[in-house]
Amino acid sequence: MPIATVNPANGETLKTYEAMGEEEVERRLQLAEATFRTYRTTSFADRARLLNRAADLLDEDQSDVARMMTTEMGKPVAQARAEAAKCAKAMRWYAERAEGLLADEEPAESDVKDSGASRVRVRYRPLGPVLAVMPWNFPLWQVIRFAAPALMAGNVGLLKHASNVPQTALYLEDLFHRAGYPEGCFQTLLIGSAQVDDILRDERVKAATLTGSEPAGRAVASTAGEMIKKTVLELGGSDPYVVMPSADLDRAAKIAVTARVQNNGQSCIAAKRFIVHTDVHDAFAERFVAGMKALVVGDPMQENTDVGPLASEQGRTDLEELVDDATRSGATALCGGHALRRPELPGWYYPPTVLTGITREMRIHREEAFGPVATLYRAADLDEAVLIANDSPFGLSSNVWIHGLHPALVLGARRGRAGRRCDGLSDQLSARRRPRVPDLQHDGPRQRTGQPLARPARHDAPRAR
């Protein structure tokens, strides 16, 4: 696709960009390699000073950068401001904690006595230039959650952003430049997807991180595996949202609406499949549908807008096809179900939609719906709810609304795939994502999935003789 800013609220192409040629990409790779040689030797204090300065600048730019994101990909401007604020918070979090996170470690003697070494030390060292292939749905956050820990670890960054958010991509390079980072610490590569493979194969690029679709992740993982390079991947999601009879239905339904339509429904970690115990299914459905119908769909620049346009015309077409396949196969739309094509909404809008009567044969049961479309399931009991929740190739997170026993304890007795899929649990007293450390640590130096962005080095002292 062309590298361009196209306003999804009206389909107008505002600005187009030429992709960088081989000479410019080569210049930037050389610069990244050269900058890393010196930047890797800087102190944590110096890196923290630079990152804190970048956070301060981002706070100053918050209003303008929010409008820029909204213009490029359509999220409501209030949510765009919140995204910018979250990024600044994450930058300060890493600036304060990176040194401790990457401190040398000395395992207990009892843990290493079988090695024959008299002393063992684990050290974390930067890898070098890291390629980040990032998506458009959270155009600032997805990059900052990679860049902040990577830069604090002593790495340098090369950003290949989605082709529909070029202004955000260029802003990020400028942000780190204005903060005082050495030239080459963070560079944006305005390139097409076809150029990614050659860059990933370049020996100067030491690692890669990608957030995006399964095909994109498969391509990056394949090349990285062939080249034996470290990767961190986050791919699609179709998260289950389980509601049991003991739940507070009013609160569960209210949170369900937000969980499904945040970011216009274009979030990999959003709740998408709503699995409700038969005893409260109808009561929950009534509340949930009423909440979805009450949302304001419109101009994302307006402060009262809840749901803006989808980011691209193709994205809306893909969503339409999923919904149409389901309704042709017997599903019922309790609200929404058809794209909005009205003179006052000339962009790529799709209404909040709730589908019921879903079967395993429908595409929407197996595929991720990237837009404000929820699927509603009826479960006879918790065991069936877990089976439905796990009848998906996707993971990422889960919600379980139940009173009394903690959901993790309940589901722990029903291991199987549930033990792997239902890994982001919450009860009705903490249904929203907790403000916990991993909320900011994702893609950090010690990422819990994939590989770390700082190389651990093991140093065994000479054996005692």
Short mmCIF file of N, CA and C in Angstrom, two decimals, residues 38-54 91 94-96 98-99 148 151-154 176 179-182 185:
data_model
loop_
_atom_site.label_atom_id
_atom_site.label_comp_id
_atom_site.label_asym_id
_atom_site.label_seq_id
_atom_site.Cartn_x
_atom_site.Cartn_y
_atom_site.Cartn_z
N THR A 38 28.95 3.75 20.39
CA THR A 38 29.19 4.71 21.47
C THR A 38 28.02 4.76 22.45
N TYR A 39 26.78 4.68 21.92
CA TYR A 39 25.62 4.80 22.80
C TYR A 39 25.57 3.66 23.81
N ARG A 40 26.03 2.49 23.43
CA ARG A 40 25.99 1.33 24.33
C ARG A 40 26.85 1.54 25.57
N THR A 41 27.80 2.47 25.51
CA THR A 41 28.69 2.73 26.65
C THR A 41 28.17 3.81 27.57
N THR A 42 27.05 4.44 27.22
CA THR A 42 26.52 5.51 28.07
C THR A 42 25.97 4.94 29.37
N SER A 43 25.90 5.78 30.36
CA SER A 43 25.42 5.34 31.68
C SER A 43 23.89 5.30 31.70
N PHE A 44 23.35 4.54 32.65
CA PHE A 44 21.90 4.54 32.83
C PHE A 44 21.40 5.93 33.19
N ALA A 45 22.17 6.69 33.93
CA ALA A 45 21.77 8.03 34.31
C ALA A 45 21.62 8.91 33.07
N ASP A 46 22.55 8.81 32.14
CA ASP A 46 22.46 9.60 30.92
C ASP A 46 21.26 9.16 30.07
N ARG A 47 21.05 7.87 29.97
CA ARG A 47 19.90 7.38 29.19
C ARG A 47 18.59 7.81 29.83
N ALA A 48 18.53 7.76 31.15
CA ALA A 48 17.31 8.17 31.85
C ALA A 48 17.03 9.66 31.65
N ARG A 49 18.08 10.46 31.66
CA ARG A 49 17.90 11.90 31.44
C ARG A 49 17.29 12.15 30.06
N LEU A 50 17.79 11.47 29.05
CA LEU A 50 17.27 11.65 27.70
C LEU A 50 15.82 11.17 27.58
N LEU A 51 15.52 10.02 28.18
CA LEU A 51 14.16 9.48 28.08
C LEU A 51 13.17 10.35 28.84
N ASN A 52 13.56 10.85 29.99
CA ASN A 52 12.68 11.76 30.73
C ASN A 52 12.43 13.04 29.94
N ARG A 53 13.45 13.52 29.25
CA ARG A 53 13.27 14.71 28.43
C ARG A 53 12.29 14.43 27.30
N ALA A 54 12.39 13.27 26.68
CA ALA A 54 11.45 12.91 25.62
C ALA A 54 10.03 12.83 26.17
N MET A 91 7.56 5.91 29.57
CA MET A 91 8.93 6.38 29.39
C MET A 91 9.56 6.71 30.74
N TYR A 94 10.36 3.42 32.76
CA TYR A 94 11.60 2.76 32.37
C TYR A 94 12.82 3.59 32.73
N ALA A 95 12.71 4.90 32.62
CA ALA A 95 13.84 5.75 32.99
C ALA A 95 14.22 5.53 34.46
N GLU A 96 13.21 5.32 35.28
CA GLU A 96 13.45 5.14 36.72
C GLU A 96 13.92 3.74 37.06
N ALA A 98 14.99 0.97 34.76
CA ALA A 98 15.78 0.12 33.87
C ALA A 98 17.08 -0.36 34.51
N GLU A 99 17.75 0.51 35.24
CA GLU A 99 19.02 0.11 35.83
C GLU A 99 18.84 -1.06 36.79
N ALA A 148 11.22 2.67 24.53
CA ALA A 148 11.66 3.08 25.87
C ALA A 148 12.57 2.03 26.52
N LEU A 151 15.94 1.53 24.31
CA LEU A 151 16.91 2.62 24.45
C LEU A 151 17.54 2.62 25.84
N MET A 152 16.76 2.33 26.86
CA MET A 152 17.33 2.28 28.21
C MET A 152 18.29 1.11 28.35
N ALA A 153 18.10 0.05 27.58
CA ALA A 153 19.01 -1.09 27.63
C ALA A 153 20.30 -0.84 26.85
N GLY A 154 20.34 0.27 26.09
CA GLY A 154 21.55 0.59 25.33
C GLY A 154 21.49 0.22 23.88
N PHE A 176 12.63 12.00 19.63
CA PHE A 176 13.88 11.57 20.26
C PHE A 176 15.05 12.47 19.87
N ALA A 179 14.84 15.51 22.03
CA ALA A 179 15.17 15.19 23.42
C ALA A 179 16.68 15.15 23.65
N GLY A 180 17.46 15.15 22.57
CA GLY A 180 18.91 15.17 22.71
C GLY A 180 19.62 13.87 22.45
N TYR A 181 18.88 12.85 21.99
CA TYR A 181 19.54 11.59 21.68
C TYR A 181 20.54 11.77 20.55
N PRO A 182 21.65 11.07 20.57
CA PRO A 182 22.60 11.13 19.47
C PRO A 182 21.93 10.73 18.15
N CYS A 185 20.23 7.13 17.09
CA CYS A 185 19.69 6.31 18.18
C CYS A 185 18.30 5.77 17.85
#
